[in-house]
Short mmCIF file of N, CA and C in Angstrom, two decimals:
data_model
loop_
_atom_site.label_atom_id
_atom_site.label_comp_id
_atom_site.label_asym_id
_atom_site.label_seq_id
_atom_site.Cartn_x
_atom_site.Cartn_y
_atom_site.Cartn_z
N UNK T 201 5.11 -5.42 4.38
CA UNK T 201 6.40 -5.92 3.95
C UNK T 201 7.29 -6.25 5.14
N UNK T 202 8.57 -6.02 4.96
CA UNK T 202 9.53 -6.35 6.01
C UNK T 202 9.79 -5.22 7.00
N UNK T 203 9.07 -4.10 6.85
CA UNK T 203 9.14 -3.03 7.84
C UNK T 203 9.98 -1.83 7.47
N UNK T 204 10.64 -1.85 6.33
CA UNK T 204 11.50 -0.73 5.96
C UNK T 204 10.69 0.55 5.73
N UNK T 205 9.59 0.45 5.02
CA UNK T 205 8.75 1.63 4.79
C UNK T 205 8.14 2.11 6.10
N UNK T 206 7.69 1.19 6.94
CA UNK T 206 7.08 1.56 8.21
C UNK T 206 8.09 2.29 9.09
N UNK T 207 9.32 1.82 9.13
CA UNK T 207 10.36 2.48 9.91
C UNK T 207 10.57 3.91 9.42
N UNK T 208 10.69 4.07 8.11
CA UNK T 208 10.87 5.41 7.54
C UNK T 208 9.70 6.32 7.91
N UNK T 209 8.49 5.81 7.72
CA UNK T 209 7.29 6.60 8.02
C UNK T 209 7.21 6.95 9.50
N UNK T 210 7.56 6.02 10.37
CA UNK T 210 7.53 6.27 11.81
C UNK T 210 8.47 7.41 12.21
N UNK T 211 9.55 7.55 11.48
CA UNK T 211 10.53 8.61 11.76
C UNK T 211 10.07 9.97 11.29
N UNK T 212 9.01 10.01 10.45
CA UNK T 212 8.60 11.27 9.84
C UNK T 212 7.14 11.67 10.07
N UNK T 213 6.34 10.78 10.60
CA UNK T 213 4.92 11.08 10.73
C UNK T 213 4.42 10.83 12.15
N UNK T 214 3.30 11.47 12.46
CA UNK T 214 2.73 11.41 13.81
C UNK T 214 2.34 9.99 14.21
N UNK T 215 1.67 9.26 13.31
CA UNK T 215 1.28 7.90 13.61
C UNK T 215 1.22 7.09 12.31
N UNK T 216 1.61 5.83 12.40
CA UNK T 216 1.63 4.93 11.26
C UNK T 216 0.85 3.66 11.63
N UNK T 217 -0.06 3.27 10.76
CA UNK T 217 -0.76 2.00 10.88
C UNK T 217 -0.20 1.10 9.80
N UNK T 218 0.46 0.03 10.19
CA UNK T 218 1.04 -0.91 9.24
C UNK T 218 0.19 -2.18 9.25
N UNK T 219 -0.35 -2.53 8.10
CA UNK T 219 -1.26 -3.66 7.98
C UNK T 219 -0.65 -4.69 7.03
N UNK T 220 -0.64 -5.93 7.45
CA UNK T 220 -0.15 -6.99 6.57
C UNK T 220 -0.86 -8.29 6.90
N UNK T 221 -1.11 -9.08 5.87
CA UNK T 221 -1.79 -10.36 6.02
C UNK T 221 -0.87 -11.44 6.59
N UNK T 222 0.42 -11.28 6.37
CA UNK T 222 1.37 -12.31 6.79
C UNK T 222 1.98 -11.99 8.15
N UNK T 223 1.90 -12.95 9.03
CA UNK T 223 2.44 -12.80 10.38
C UNK T 223 3.95 -12.53 10.33
N UNK T 224 4.64 -13.14 9.38
CA UNK T 224 6.09 -12.92 9.26
C UNK T 224 6.40 -11.46 8.97
N UNK T 225 5.57 -10.82 8.19
CA UNK T 225 5.76 -9.39 7.89
C UNK T 225 5.56 -8.54 9.14
N UNK T 226 4.53 -8.87 9.90
CA UNK T 226 4.27 -8.14 11.14
C UNK T 226 5.44 -8.30 12.11
N UNK T 227 5.95 -9.52 12.25
CA UNK T 227 7.07 -9.77 13.17
C UNK T 227 8.34 -9.03 12.73
N UNK T 228 8.62 -9.05 11.44
CA UNK T 228 9.79 -8.35 10.92
C UNK T 228 9.67 -6.84 11.18
N UNK T 229 8.48 -6.32 10.92
CA UNK T 229 8.24 -4.90 11.14
C UNK T 229 8.35 -4.56 12.61
N UNK T 230 7.78 -5.40 13.46
CA UNK T 230 7.83 -5.17 14.91
C UNK T 230 9.28 -5.01 15.39
N UNK T 231 10.16 -5.84 14.87
CA UNK T 231 11.58 -5.76 15.25
C UNK T 231 12.20 -4.45 14.81
N UNK T 232 11.82 -3.95 13.64
CA UNK T 232 12.42 -2.72 13.12
C UNK T 232 11.90 -1.47 13.83
N UNK T 233 10.67 -1.51 14.30
CA UNK T 233 10.07 -0.30 14.88
C UNK T 233 9.88 -0.41 16.40
N UNK T 234 10.57 -1.34 17.02
CA UNK T 234 10.35 -1.60 18.45
C UNK T 234 10.57 -0.37 19.33
N UNK T 235 11.34 0.61 18.87
CA UNK T 235 11.59 1.82 19.67
C UNK T 235 10.65 2.97 19.33
N UNK T 236 9.65 2.71 18.51
CA UNK T 236 8.71 3.76 18.09
C UNK T 236 7.33 3.48 18.68
N UNK T 237 6.82 4.44 19.43
CA UNK T 237 5.50 4.30 20.04
C UNK T 237 4.38 4.77 19.13
N UNK T 238 4.74 5.31 17.99
CA UNK T 238 3.75 5.87 17.06
C UNK T 238 3.38 4.91 15.93
N UNK T 239 3.57 3.63 16.14
CA UNK T 239 3.26 2.62 15.13
C UNK T 239 2.26 1.62 15.69
N UNK T 240 1.21 1.37 14.94
CA UNK T 240 0.25 0.31 15.25
C UNK T 240 0.39 -0.76 14.20
N UNK T 241 0.72 -1.97 14.62
CA UNK T 241 0.85 -3.10 13.70
C UNK T 241 -0.44 -3.90 13.73
N UNK T 242 -0.97 -4.17 12.54
CA UNK T 242 -2.26 -4.84 12.43
C UNK T 242 -2.12 -6.04 11.50
N UNK T 243 -2.39 -7.22 12.03
CA UNK T 243 -2.33 -8.45 11.25
C UNK T 243 -3.70 -8.66 10.62
N UNK T 244 -3.85 -8.22 9.37
CA UNK T 244 -5.14 -8.30 8.66
C UNK T 244 -4.89 -8.10 7.17
N UNK T 245 -5.92 -8.33 6.41
CA UNK T 245 -5.88 -8.07 4.96
C UNK T 245 -6.17 -6.60 4.71
N UNK T 246 -5.58 -6.06 3.67
CA UNK T 246 -5.89 -4.69 3.29
C UNK T 246 -7.36 -4.53 2.93
N UNK T 247 -8.00 -5.61 2.55
CA UNK T 247 -9.42 -5.56 2.19
C UNK T 247 -10.32 -5.41 3.41
N UNK T 248 -9.75 -5.49 4.61
CA UNK T 248 -10.53 -5.37 5.84
C UNK T 248 -10.46 -3.98 6.46
N UNK T 249 -10.05 -2.99 5.72
CA UNK T 249 -9.88 -1.64 6.27
C UNK T 249 -11.14 -1.14 6.97
N UNK T 250 -12.29 -1.49 6.45
CA UNK T 250 -13.54 -0.95 7.00
C UNK T 250 -13.90 -1.53 8.36
N UNK T 251 -13.33 -2.63 8.76
CA UNK T 251 -13.67 -3.23 10.05
C UNK T 251 -12.56 -3.04 11.09
N UNK T 252 -11.54 -2.29 10.77
CA UNK T 252 -10.40 -2.13 11.67
C UNK T 252 -10.53 -0.92 12.59
N UNK T 253 -11.60 -0.18 12.49
CA UNK T 253 -11.83 0.99 13.33
C UNK T 253 -10.67 1.98 13.27
N UNK T 254 -10.29 2.33 12.06
CA UNK T 254 -9.22 3.29 11.83
C UNK T 254 -9.77 4.71 11.80
N UNK T 255 -8.97 5.68 12.22
CA UNK T 255 -9.39 7.08 12.10
C UNK T 255 -9.27 7.55 10.64
N UNK T 256 -9.73 8.75 10.36
CA UNK T 256 -9.51 9.34 9.04
C UNK T 256 -8.00 9.50 8.85
N UNK T 257 -7.54 9.23 7.65
CA UNK T 257 -6.10 9.21 7.36
C UNK T 257 -5.71 10.34 6.41
N UNK T 258 -4.44 10.72 6.49
CA UNK T 258 -3.88 11.68 5.55
C UNK T 258 -3.41 10.99 4.28
N UNK T 259 -3.01 9.72 4.41
CA UNK T 259 -2.48 9.00 3.25
C UNK T 259 -2.55 7.49 3.48
N UNK T 260 -2.61 6.78 2.36
CA UNK T 260 -2.49 5.32 2.35
C UNK T 260 -1.40 4.96 1.36
N UNK T 261 -0.59 3.98 1.72
CA UNK T 261 0.44 3.47 0.83
C UNK T 261 0.19 1.98 0.65
N UNK T 262 0.06 1.55 -0.60
CA UNK T 262 -0.13 0.14 -0.92
C UNK T 262 1.06 -0.34 -1.74
N UNK T 263 1.68 -1.42 -1.30
CA UNK T 263 2.71 -2.09 -2.08
C UNK T 263 2.14 -3.43 -2.51
N UNK T 264 1.92 -3.58 -3.79
CA UNK T 264 1.36 -4.84 -4.30
C UNK T 264 2.45 -5.90 -4.34
N UNK T 265 2.03 -7.12 -4.60
CA UNK T 265 3.00 -8.19 -4.79
C UNK T 265 3.04 -9.17 -3.65
N UNK T 266 4.24 -9.52 -3.24
CA UNK T 266 4.44 -10.51 -2.19
C UNK T 266 5.50 -10.02 -1.22
N UNK T 267 5.60 -10.66 -0.10
CA UNK T 267 6.58 -10.31 0.91
C UNK T 267 7.98 -10.62 0.40
N UNK T 268 8.85 -9.60 0.30
CA UNK T 268 10.22 -9.87 -0.15
C UNK T 268 10.88 -10.94 0.72
N UNK T 269 11.48 -11.91 0.09
CA UNK T 269 12.13 -13.05 0.74
C UNK T 269 11.12 -13.93 1.48
N UNK T 270 9.84 -13.77 1.14
CA UNK T 270 8.79 -14.57 1.75
C UNK T 270 8.21 -15.56 0.77
N UNK T 271 7.06 -16.07 1.07
CA UNK T 271 6.36 -17.03 0.24
C UNK T 271 5.78 -16.33 -0.99
N UNK T 272 6.36 -16.56 -2.15
CA UNK T 272 5.93 -15.90 -3.37
C UNK T 272 4.59 -16.39 -3.88
N UNK T 273 4.02 -17.39 -3.22
CA UNK T 273 2.69 -17.87 -3.59
C UNK T 273 1.59 -17.02 -2.94
N UNK T 274 1.95 -16.29 -1.90
CA UNK T 274 0.99 -15.41 -1.21
C UNK T 274 1.17 -14.02 -1.78
N UNK T 275 0.26 -13.63 -2.67
CA UNK T 275 0.37 -12.35 -3.36
C UNK T 275 -0.93 -11.56 -3.23
N UNK T 276 -0.80 -10.26 -3.48
CA UNK T 276 -2.00 -9.44 -3.55
C UNK T 276 -2.70 -9.76 -4.87
N UNK T 277 -3.98 -9.41 -4.95
CA UNK T 277 -4.70 -9.65 -6.20
C UNK T 277 -5.61 -8.48 -6.50
N UNK T 278 -6.05 -8.38 -7.72
CA UNK T 278 -6.83 -7.23 -8.17
C UNK T 278 -8.13 -7.06 -7.39
N UNK T 279 -8.82 -8.13 -7.08
CA UNK T 279 -10.11 -8.04 -6.40
C UNK T 279 -9.94 -7.43 -5.02
N UNK T 280 -9.03 -7.99 -4.21
CA UNK T 280 -8.85 -7.46 -2.85
C UNK T 280 -8.21 -6.08 -2.86
N UNK T 281 -7.32 -5.84 -3.81
CA UNK T 281 -6.68 -4.52 -3.89
C UNK T 281 -7.70 -3.44 -4.25
N UNK T 282 -8.55 -3.70 -5.22
CA UNK T 282 -9.59 -2.71 -5.57
C UNK T 282 -10.54 -2.48 -4.40
N UNK T 283 -10.92 -3.53 -3.73
CA UNK T 283 -11.79 -3.40 -2.57
C UNK T 283 -11.10 -2.55 -1.49
N UNK T 284 -9.84 -2.81 -1.25
CA UNK T 284 -9.08 -2.05 -0.25
C UNK T 284 -8.98 -0.58 -0.63
N UNK T 285 -8.77 -0.29 -1.90
CA UNK T 285 -8.66 1.09 -2.36
C UNK T 285 -9.99 1.81 -2.19
N UNK T 286 -11.09 1.13 -2.46
CA UNK T 286 -12.41 1.74 -2.24
C UNK T 286 -12.61 2.06 -0.76
N UNK T 287 -12.21 1.17 0.11
CA UNK T 287 -12.35 1.38 1.55
C UNK T 287 -11.39 2.48 2.03
N UNK T 288 -10.20 2.54 1.45
CA UNK T 288 -9.25 3.60 1.78
C UNK T 288 -9.82 4.96 1.39
N UNK T 289 -10.51 5.01 0.26
CA UNK T 289 -11.11 6.27 -0.19
C UNK T 289 -12.07 6.81 0.88
N UNK T 290 -12.85 5.93 1.47
CA UNK T 290 -13.80 6.33 2.50
C UNK T 290 -13.10 6.79 3.79
N UNK T 291 -11.88 6.32 4.01
CA UNK T 291 -11.15 6.66 5.23
C UNK T 291 -10.17 7.83 5.06
N UNK T 292 -10.01 8.28 3.83
CA UNK T 292 -9.06 9.37 3.58
C UNK T 292 -9.70 10.72 3.85
N UNK T 293 -8.89 11.61 4.39
CA UNK T 293 -9.32 13.00 4.53
C UNK T 293 -9.39 13.63 3.14
N UNK T 294 -10.18 14.69 3.01
CA UNK T 294 -10.24 15.43 1.75
C UNK T 294 -8.82 15.85 1.38
N UNK T 295 -8.45 15.67 0.14
CA UNK T 295 -7.11 15.95 -0.39
C UNK T 295 -6.06 14.96 0.11
N UNK T 296 -6.48 13.87 0.75
CA UNK T 296 -5.54 12.85 1.18
C UNK T 296 -4.90 12.15 -0.01
N UNK T 297 -3.80 11.47 0.24
CA UNK T 297 -3.04 10.83 -0.84
C UNK T 297 -3.17 9.32 -0.79
N UNK T 298 -3.19 8.74 -1.98
CA UNK T 298 -3.13 7.30 -2.17
C UNK T 298 -1.88 7.02 -3.00
N UNK T 299 -0.97 6.24 -2.44
CA UNK T 299 0.28 5.92 -3.14
C UNK T 299 0.28 4.42 -3.40
N UNK T 300 0.38 4.06 -4.67
CA UNK T 300 0.33 2.66 -5.08
C UNK T 300 1.62 2.29 -5.79
N UNK T 301 2.22 1.20 -5.37
CA UNK T 301 3.37 0.65 -6.08
C UNK T 301 2.99 -0.73 -6.59
N UNK T 302 3.16 -0.92 -7.87
CA UNK T 302 2.86 -2.19 -8.52
C UNK T 302 4.16 -2.82 -9.01
N UNK T 303 4.35 -4.08 -8.66
CA UNK T 303 5.51 -4.85 -9.11
C UNK T 303 5.02 -5.77 -10.22
N UNK T 304 5.22 -5.34 -11.44
CA UNK T 304 4.59 -5.97 -12.60
C UNK T 304 5.29 -7.22 -13.10
N UNK T 305 6.46 -7.55 -12.57
CA UNK T 305 7.18 -8.73 -13.04
C UNK T 305 6.86 -10.00 -12.26
N UNK T 306 6.29 -9.87 -11.07
CA UNK T 306 6.01 -11.09 -10.31
C UNK T 306 4.76 -11.76 -10.85
N UNK T 307 4.58 -13.05 -10.59
CA UNK T 307 3.38 -13.74 -11.09
C UNK T 307 2.10 -13.06 -10.60
N UNK T 308 1.27 -12.69 -11.52
CA UNK T 308 0.02 -12.02 -11.18
C UNK T 308 0.14 -10.51 -11.08
N UNK T 309 1.35 -10.01 -11.01
CA UNK T 309 1.56 -8.57 -10.83
C UNK T 309 1.10 -7.72 -11.99
N UNK T 310 1.40 -8.16 -13.20
CA UNK T 310 0.99 -7.39 -14.36
C UNK T 310 -0.53 -7.40 -14.50
N UNK T 311 -1.15 -8.53 -14.29
CA UNK T 311 -2.61 -8.61 -14.36
C UNK T 311 -3.25 -7.73 -13.28
N UNK T 312 -2.70 -7.76 -12.07
CA UNK T 312 -3.23 -6.91 -11.01
C UNK T 312 -3.15 -5.44 -11.42
N UNK T 313 -2.00 -5.04 -11.94
CA UNK T 313 -1.82 -3.66 -12.39
C UNK T 313 -2.81 -3.30 -13.50
N UNK T 314 -2.93 -4.16 -14.48
CA UNK T 314 -3.82 -3.88 -15.62
C UNK T 314 -5.28 -3.82 -15.21
N UNK T 315 -5.64 -4.48 -14.15
CA UNK T 315 -7.02 -4.48 -13.66
C UNK T 315 -7.28 -3.32 -12.71
N UNK T 316 -6.36 -3.07 -11.81
CA UNK T 316 -6.57 -2.05 -10.77
C UNK T 316 -6.39 -0.63 -11.30
N UNK T 317 -5.28 -0.37 -11.96
CA UNK T 317 -4.94 1.01 -12.35
C UNK T 317 -6.06 1.72 -13.12
N UNK T 318 -6.66 1.12 -14.13
CA UNK T 318 -7.70 1.85 -14.88
C UNK T 318 -8.95 2.17 -14.05
N UNK T 319 -9.14 1.48 -12.94
CA UNK T 319 -10.33 1.68 -12.11
C UNK T 319 -10.17 2.74 -11.02
N UNK T 320 -8.99 3.23 -10.80
CA UNK T 320 -8.76 4.18 -9.72
C UNK T 320 -9.58 5.48 -9.89
N UNK T 321 -9.64 6.08 -11.06
CA UNK T 321 -10.46 7.31 -11.20
C UNK T 321 -11.94 7.08 -10.88
N UNK T 322 -12.46 5.92 -11.21
CA UNK T 322 -13.86 5.60 -10.93
C UNK T 322 -14.15 5.64 -9.43
N UNK T 323 -13.15 5.32 -8.63
CA UNK T 323 -13.32 5.29 -7.19
C UNK T 323 -13.36 6.71 -6.61
N UNK T 324 -12.79 7.67 -7.33
CA UNK T 324 -12.83 9.06 -6.87
C UNK T 324 -11.46 9.67 -6.62
N UNK T 325 -10.45 9.14 -7.27
CA UNK T 325 -9.10 9.66 -7.13
C UNK T 325 -8.65 10.35 -8.42
N UNK T 326 -7.80 11.34 -8.24
CA UNK T 326 -7.20 12.06 -9.37
C UNK T 326 -5.70 11.82 -9.33
N UNK T 327 -5.13 11.38 -10.45
CA UNK T 327 -3.70 11.07 -10.47
C UNK T 327 -2.86 12.34 -10.49
N UNK T 328 -1.83 12.35 -9.63
CA UNK T 328 -0.90 13.48 -9.57
C UNK T 328 0.42 13.15 -10.25
N UNK T 329 0.95 11.97 -9.94
CA UNK T 329 2.30 11.60 -10.41
C UNK T 329 2.32 10.12 -10.75
N UNK T 330 3.11 9.78 -11.77
CA UNK T 330 3.37 8.40 -12.14
C UNK T 330 4.88 8.29 -12.34
N UNK T 331 5.48 7.27 -11.74
CA UNK T 331 6.92 7.12 -11.85
C UNK T 331 7.29 5.66 -12.05
N UNK T 332 7.96 5.35 -13.16
CA UNK T 332 8.49 4.02 -13.40
C UNK T 332 9.99 4.07 -13.13
N UNK T 333 10.52 2.99 -12.58
CA UNK T 333 11.91 2.99 -12.15
C UNK T 333 12.93 3.03 -13.28
N UNK T 334 12.59 2.50 -14.44
CA UNK T 334 13.51 2.55 -15.56
C UNK T 334 12.70 2.41 -16.86
N UNK T 335 13.37 2.21 -17.95
CA UNK T 335 12.68 2.14 -19.24
C UNK T 335 12.05 0.79 -19.53
N UNK T 336 12.17 -0.14 -18.63
CA UNK T 336 11.58 -1.47 -18.79
C UNK T 336 10.06 -1.35 -18.59
N UNK T 337 9.25 -1.76 -19.56
CA UNK T 337 7.80 -1.62 -19.42
C UNK T 337 7.21 -2.46 -18.29
N UNK T 338 7.99 -3.36 -17.72
CA UNK T 338 7.51 -4.18 -16.61
C UNK T 338 8.19 -3.83 -15.28
N UNK T 339 8.92 -2.71 -15.26
CA UNK T 339 9.57 -2.32 -14.01
C UNK T 339 8.52 -1.92 -12.99
N UNK T 340 8.90 -1.87 -11.72
CA UNK T 340 7.94 -1.37 -10.72
C UNK T 340 7.49 0.04 -11.10
N UNK T 341 6.25 0.34 -10.77
CA UNK T 341 5.70 1.65 -11.10
C UNK T 341 4.94 2.18 -9.90
N UNK T 342 5.12 3.46 -9.64
CA UNK T 342 4.47 4.14 -8.52
C UNK T 342 3.48 5.15 -9.07
N UNK T 343 2.29 5.17 -8.50
CA UNK T 343 1.27 6.15 -8.85
C UNK T 343 0.86 6.86 -7.58
N UNK T 344 0.76 8.17 -7.64
CA UNK T 344 0.28 8.96 -6.50
C UNK T 344 -1.02 9.64 -6.93
N UNK T 345 -2.05 9.41 -6.15
CA UNK T 345 -3.38 9.95 -6.41
C UNK T 345 -3.81 10.85 -5.27
N UNK T 346 -4.72 11.77 -5.58
CA UNK T 346 -5.29 12.65 -4.58
C UNK T 346 -6.78 12.37 -4.44
N UNK T 347 -7.24 12.35 -3.22
CA UNK T 347 -8.67 12.16 -2.92
C UNK T 347 -9.42 13.45 -3.26
N UNK T 348 -10.55 13.30 -3.91
CA UNK T 348 -11.38 14.48 -4.19
C UNK T 348 -11.17 15.06 -5.56
#
């Protein structure tokens, strides 16, 4: 995204790997975290996790959708998101967390959610928490899963 989550995480965690397909997102994030040495910015697809030579992780955070104030035609999709989640599972430490936010109102967002969410247990995750922002059935929704 635009780096807000990465900035927050950099202030609270030992190391943050921020991955985005869009160069504009990487540049925006770079500006926000320029004073933090514990951030690695990676210009790649989330579906490429297995080739990025990442260490075992404590957690992965996925924000579906598109870059806020960016090109709304460039969106995440169910196929690449499921592939990325499978690869994240292999890179997570035992009891590691997977945090997924789905924005169901954007084009393709509801379909991505309806396709990805039911498949998460098959990958090997157990759901801990589900949180919707309001009573709107299409509001953003956050799911937190545990590895193992």
